[in-house]
mmCIF file of C-alpha atoms in Angstrom:
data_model
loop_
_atom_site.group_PDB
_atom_site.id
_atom_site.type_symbol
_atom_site.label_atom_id
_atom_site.label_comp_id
_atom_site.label_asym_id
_atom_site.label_seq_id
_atom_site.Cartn_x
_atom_site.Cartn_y
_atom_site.Cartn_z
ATOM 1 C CA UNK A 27 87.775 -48.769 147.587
ATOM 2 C CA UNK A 28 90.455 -49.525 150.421
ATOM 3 C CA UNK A 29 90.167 -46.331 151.472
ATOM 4 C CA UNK A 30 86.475 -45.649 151.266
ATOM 5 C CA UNK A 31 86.352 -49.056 153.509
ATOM 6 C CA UNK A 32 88.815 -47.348 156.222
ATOM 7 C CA UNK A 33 87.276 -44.235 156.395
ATOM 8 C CA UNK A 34 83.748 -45.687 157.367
ATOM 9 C CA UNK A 35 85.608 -48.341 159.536
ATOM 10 C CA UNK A 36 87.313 -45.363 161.331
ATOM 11 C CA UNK A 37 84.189 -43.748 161.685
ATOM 12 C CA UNK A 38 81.696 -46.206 163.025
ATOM 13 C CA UNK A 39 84.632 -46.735 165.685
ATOM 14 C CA UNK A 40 84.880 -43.063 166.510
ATOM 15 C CA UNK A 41 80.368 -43.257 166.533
ATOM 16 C CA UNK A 42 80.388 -46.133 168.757
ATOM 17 C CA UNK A 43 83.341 -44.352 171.201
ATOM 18 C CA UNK A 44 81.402 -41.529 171.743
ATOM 19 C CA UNK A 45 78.156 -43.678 171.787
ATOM 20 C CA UNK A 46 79.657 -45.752 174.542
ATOM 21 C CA UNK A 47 81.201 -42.284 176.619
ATOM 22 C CA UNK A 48 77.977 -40.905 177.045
ATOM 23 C CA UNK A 49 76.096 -44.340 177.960
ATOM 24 C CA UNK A 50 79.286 -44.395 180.685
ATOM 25 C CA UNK A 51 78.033 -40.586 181.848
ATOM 26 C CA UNK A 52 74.376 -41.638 182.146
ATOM 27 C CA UNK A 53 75.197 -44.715 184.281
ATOM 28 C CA UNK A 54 77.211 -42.830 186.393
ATOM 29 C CA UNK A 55 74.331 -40.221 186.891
ATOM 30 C CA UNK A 56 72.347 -42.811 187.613
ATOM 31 C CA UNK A 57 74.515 -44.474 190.421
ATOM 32 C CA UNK A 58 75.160 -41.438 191.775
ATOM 33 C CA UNK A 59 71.226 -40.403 192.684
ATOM 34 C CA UNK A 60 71.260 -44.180 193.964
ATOM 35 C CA UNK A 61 69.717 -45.851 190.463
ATOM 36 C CA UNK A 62 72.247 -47.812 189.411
ATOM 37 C CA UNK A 63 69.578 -50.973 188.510
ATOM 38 C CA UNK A 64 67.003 -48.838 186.997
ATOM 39 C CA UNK A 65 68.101 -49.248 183.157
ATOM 40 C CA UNK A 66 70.515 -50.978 181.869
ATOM 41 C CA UNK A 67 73.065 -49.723 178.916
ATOM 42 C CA UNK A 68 70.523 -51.069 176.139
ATOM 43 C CA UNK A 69 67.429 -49.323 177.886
ATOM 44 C CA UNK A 70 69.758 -46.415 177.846
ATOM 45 C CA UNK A 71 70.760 -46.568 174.677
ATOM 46 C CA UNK A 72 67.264 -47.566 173.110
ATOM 47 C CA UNK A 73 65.980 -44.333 174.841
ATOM 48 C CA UNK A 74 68.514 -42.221 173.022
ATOM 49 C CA UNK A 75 67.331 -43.595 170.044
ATOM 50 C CA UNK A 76 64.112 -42.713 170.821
ATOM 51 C CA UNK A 77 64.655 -39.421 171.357
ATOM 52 C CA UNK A 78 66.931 -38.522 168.892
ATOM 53 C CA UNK A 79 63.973 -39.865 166.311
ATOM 54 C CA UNK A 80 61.522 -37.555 167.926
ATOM 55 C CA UNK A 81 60.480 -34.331 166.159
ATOM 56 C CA UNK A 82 63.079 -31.786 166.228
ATOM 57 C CA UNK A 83 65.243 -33.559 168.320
ATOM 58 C CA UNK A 84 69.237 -33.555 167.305
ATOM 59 C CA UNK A 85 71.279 -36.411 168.404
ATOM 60 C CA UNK A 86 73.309 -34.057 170.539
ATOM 61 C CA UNK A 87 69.426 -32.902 172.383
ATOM 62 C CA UNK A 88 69.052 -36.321 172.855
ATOM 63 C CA UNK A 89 72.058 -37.153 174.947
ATOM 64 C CA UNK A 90 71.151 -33.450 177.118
ATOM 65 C CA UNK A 91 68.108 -34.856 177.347
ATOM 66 C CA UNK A 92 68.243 -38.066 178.733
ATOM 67 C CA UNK A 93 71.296 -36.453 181.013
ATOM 68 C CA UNK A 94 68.673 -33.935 182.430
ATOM 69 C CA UNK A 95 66.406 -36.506 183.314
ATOM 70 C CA UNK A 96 68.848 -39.444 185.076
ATOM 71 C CA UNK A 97 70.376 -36.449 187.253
ATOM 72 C CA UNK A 98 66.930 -36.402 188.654
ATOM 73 C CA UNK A 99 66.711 -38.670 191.759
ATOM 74 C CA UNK A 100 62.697 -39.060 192.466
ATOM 75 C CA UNK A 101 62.058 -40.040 188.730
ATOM 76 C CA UNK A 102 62.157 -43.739 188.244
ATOM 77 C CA UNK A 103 59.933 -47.049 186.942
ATOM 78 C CA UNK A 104 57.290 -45.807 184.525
ATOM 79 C CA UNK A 105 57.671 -41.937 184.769
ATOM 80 C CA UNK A 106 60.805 -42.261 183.323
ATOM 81 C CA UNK A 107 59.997 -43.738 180.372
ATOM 82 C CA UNK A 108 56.693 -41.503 180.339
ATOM 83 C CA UNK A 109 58.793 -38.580 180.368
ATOM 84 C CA UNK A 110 60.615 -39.425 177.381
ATOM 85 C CA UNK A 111 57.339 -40.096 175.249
ATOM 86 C CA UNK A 112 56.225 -36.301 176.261
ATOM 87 C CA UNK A 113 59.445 -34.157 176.261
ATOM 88 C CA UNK A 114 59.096 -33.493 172.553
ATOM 89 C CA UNK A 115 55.506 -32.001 172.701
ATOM 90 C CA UNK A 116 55.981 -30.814 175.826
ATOM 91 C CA UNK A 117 59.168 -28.358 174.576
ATOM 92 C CA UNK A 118 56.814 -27.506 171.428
ATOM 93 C CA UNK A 119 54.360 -26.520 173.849
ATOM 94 C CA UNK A 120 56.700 -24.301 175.516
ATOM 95 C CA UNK A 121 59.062 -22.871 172.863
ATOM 96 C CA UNK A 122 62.394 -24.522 174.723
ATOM 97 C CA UNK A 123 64.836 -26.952 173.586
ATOM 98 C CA UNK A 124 64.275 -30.661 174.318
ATOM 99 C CA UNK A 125 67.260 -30.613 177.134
ATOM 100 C CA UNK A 126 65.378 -27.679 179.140
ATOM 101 C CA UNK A 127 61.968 -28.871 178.690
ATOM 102 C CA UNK A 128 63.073 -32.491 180.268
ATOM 103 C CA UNK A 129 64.646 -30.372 182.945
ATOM 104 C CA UNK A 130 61.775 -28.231 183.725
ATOM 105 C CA UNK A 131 59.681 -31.404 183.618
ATOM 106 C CA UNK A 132 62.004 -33.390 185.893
ATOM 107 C CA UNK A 133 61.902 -30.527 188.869
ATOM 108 C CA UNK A 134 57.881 -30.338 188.254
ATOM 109 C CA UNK A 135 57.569 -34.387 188.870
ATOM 110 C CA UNK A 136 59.691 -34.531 191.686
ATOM 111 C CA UNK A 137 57.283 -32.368 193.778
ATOM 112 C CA UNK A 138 53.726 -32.920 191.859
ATOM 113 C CA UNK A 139 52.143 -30.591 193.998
ATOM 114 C CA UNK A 140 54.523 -28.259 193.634
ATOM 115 C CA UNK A 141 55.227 -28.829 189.914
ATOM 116 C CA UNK A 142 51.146 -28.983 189.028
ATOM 117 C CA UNK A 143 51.115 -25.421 190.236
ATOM 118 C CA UNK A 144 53.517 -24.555 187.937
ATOM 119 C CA UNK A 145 52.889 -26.578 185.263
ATOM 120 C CA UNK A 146 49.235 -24.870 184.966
ATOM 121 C CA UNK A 147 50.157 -21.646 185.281
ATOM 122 C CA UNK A 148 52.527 -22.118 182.144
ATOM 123 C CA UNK A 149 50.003 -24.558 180.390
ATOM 124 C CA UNK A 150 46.505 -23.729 181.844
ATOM 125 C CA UNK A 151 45.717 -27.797 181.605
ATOM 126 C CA UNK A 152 43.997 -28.567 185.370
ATOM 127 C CA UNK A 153 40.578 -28.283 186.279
ATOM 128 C CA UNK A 154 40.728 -26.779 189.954
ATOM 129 C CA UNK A 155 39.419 -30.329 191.280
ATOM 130 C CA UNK A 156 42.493 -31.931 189.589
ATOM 131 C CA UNK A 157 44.990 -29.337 190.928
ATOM 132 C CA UNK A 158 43.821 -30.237 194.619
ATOM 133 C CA UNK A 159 43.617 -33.687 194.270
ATOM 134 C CA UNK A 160 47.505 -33.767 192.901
ATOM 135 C CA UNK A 161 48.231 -31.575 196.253
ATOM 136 C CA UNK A 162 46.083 -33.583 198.240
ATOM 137 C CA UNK A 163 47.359 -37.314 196.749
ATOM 138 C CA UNK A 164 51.452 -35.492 197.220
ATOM 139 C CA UNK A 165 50.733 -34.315 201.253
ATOM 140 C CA UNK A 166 49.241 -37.512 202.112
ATOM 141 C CA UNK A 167 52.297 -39.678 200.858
ATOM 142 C CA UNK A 168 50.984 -40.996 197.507
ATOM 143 C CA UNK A 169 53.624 -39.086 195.559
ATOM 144 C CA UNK A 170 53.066 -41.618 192.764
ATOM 145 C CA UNK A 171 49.639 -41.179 192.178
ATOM 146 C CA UNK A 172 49.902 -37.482 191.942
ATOM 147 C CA UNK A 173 52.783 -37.734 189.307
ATOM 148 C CA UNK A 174 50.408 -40.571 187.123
ATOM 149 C CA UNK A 175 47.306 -37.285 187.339
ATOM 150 C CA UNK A 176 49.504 -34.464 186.429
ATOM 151 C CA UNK A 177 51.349 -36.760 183.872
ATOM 152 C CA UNK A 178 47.931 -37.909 182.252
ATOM 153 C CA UNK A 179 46.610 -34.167 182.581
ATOM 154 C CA UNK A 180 49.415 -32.994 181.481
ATOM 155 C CA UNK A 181 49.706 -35.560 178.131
ATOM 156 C CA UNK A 182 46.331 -34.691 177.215
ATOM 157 C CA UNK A 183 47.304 -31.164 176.607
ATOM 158 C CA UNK A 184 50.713 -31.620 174.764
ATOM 159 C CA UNK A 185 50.118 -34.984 172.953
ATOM 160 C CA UNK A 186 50.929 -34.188 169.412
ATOM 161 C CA UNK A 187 52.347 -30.936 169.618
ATOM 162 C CA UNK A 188 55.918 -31.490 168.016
ATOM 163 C CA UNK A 189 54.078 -33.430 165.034
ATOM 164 C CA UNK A 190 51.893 -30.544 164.251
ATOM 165 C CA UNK A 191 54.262 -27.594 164.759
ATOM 166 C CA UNK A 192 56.656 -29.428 161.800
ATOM 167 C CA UNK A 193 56.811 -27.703 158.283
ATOM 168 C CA UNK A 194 56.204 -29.988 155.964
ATOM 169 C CA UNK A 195 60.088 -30.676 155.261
ATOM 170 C CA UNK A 196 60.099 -31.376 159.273
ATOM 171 C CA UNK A 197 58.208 -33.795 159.104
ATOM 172 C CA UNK A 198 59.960 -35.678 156.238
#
């Protein structure tokens, strides 16, 4: 009983140390690209929970994942968290690992028209009109409104997709 009591003690100490390290790491990312203010350590650590519950997602992807995306200085406000709700279907829609799907996604948003390009040609998910209006939204300054049409485009495609790739074990 004693015993039992310590180990889980000892344990829950040694979760909540490494817990705390890697909420440390993503503040500092997030200083460093000039963020500091953006989340705080409970946002942080609510969107590790998050992720970590999405399918296919390890607790150790999670904590890549979120790292990929604070190291990225042009994502902030609602991308961010938007971002985070796709990265799952997003790496089921291209057969990578949470951590390089967020990355991939991260470089694409930070230069929408840019990233739309590339995005499609992986995806195939723009209408021609919607490609040039991303461009054209990007080269005349509105860098947000581009990122909100490729993000809704590119939702539209991927919604879903790490649900319905589970077996049906995966999805217990």
């Amino acid at each position: 009983g004693i015993l039992t009591g310590v180990g889980g003690t000892i344990a829950a100490v040694s979760a909540y140390d490494r817990l705390s390290s890697t909420l440390n790491t993503l503040e500092v990312s997030l200083a460093a690209s000039g963020r500091a203010g953006l989340l705080s350590r409970e946002d942080l650590s609510g969107f590790l929970g998050v992720i970590s519950n999405m399918p296919g997602i390890t607790s150790a992807a999670a904590k890549e994942t979120l790292a990929a995306l604070t190291s990225i200085p042009t994502i902030s406000g609602p991308l961010f968290t938007n971002l985070i709700k796709l990265v799952a279907d997003y790496a089921a829609a291209t057969g990578q690992k949470a951590p390089q799907a967020m990355a991939e996604l991260g470089k694409a948003f930070s230069n929408p028209a840019e990233g739309a390009r590339r995005l499609d040609e992986r995806l195939n998910f723009l209408t021609a009109s919607q490609l040039l209006t991303i461009q054209s939204l990007d080269r005349a300054g509105d860098r947000m409104g581009a990122q909100k049409l490729l993000y809704d485009a590119l939702e539209e495609r991927a919604k879903g997709l790490a649900e319905r790739g589970l077996t049906p074990l995966g999805g217990a």
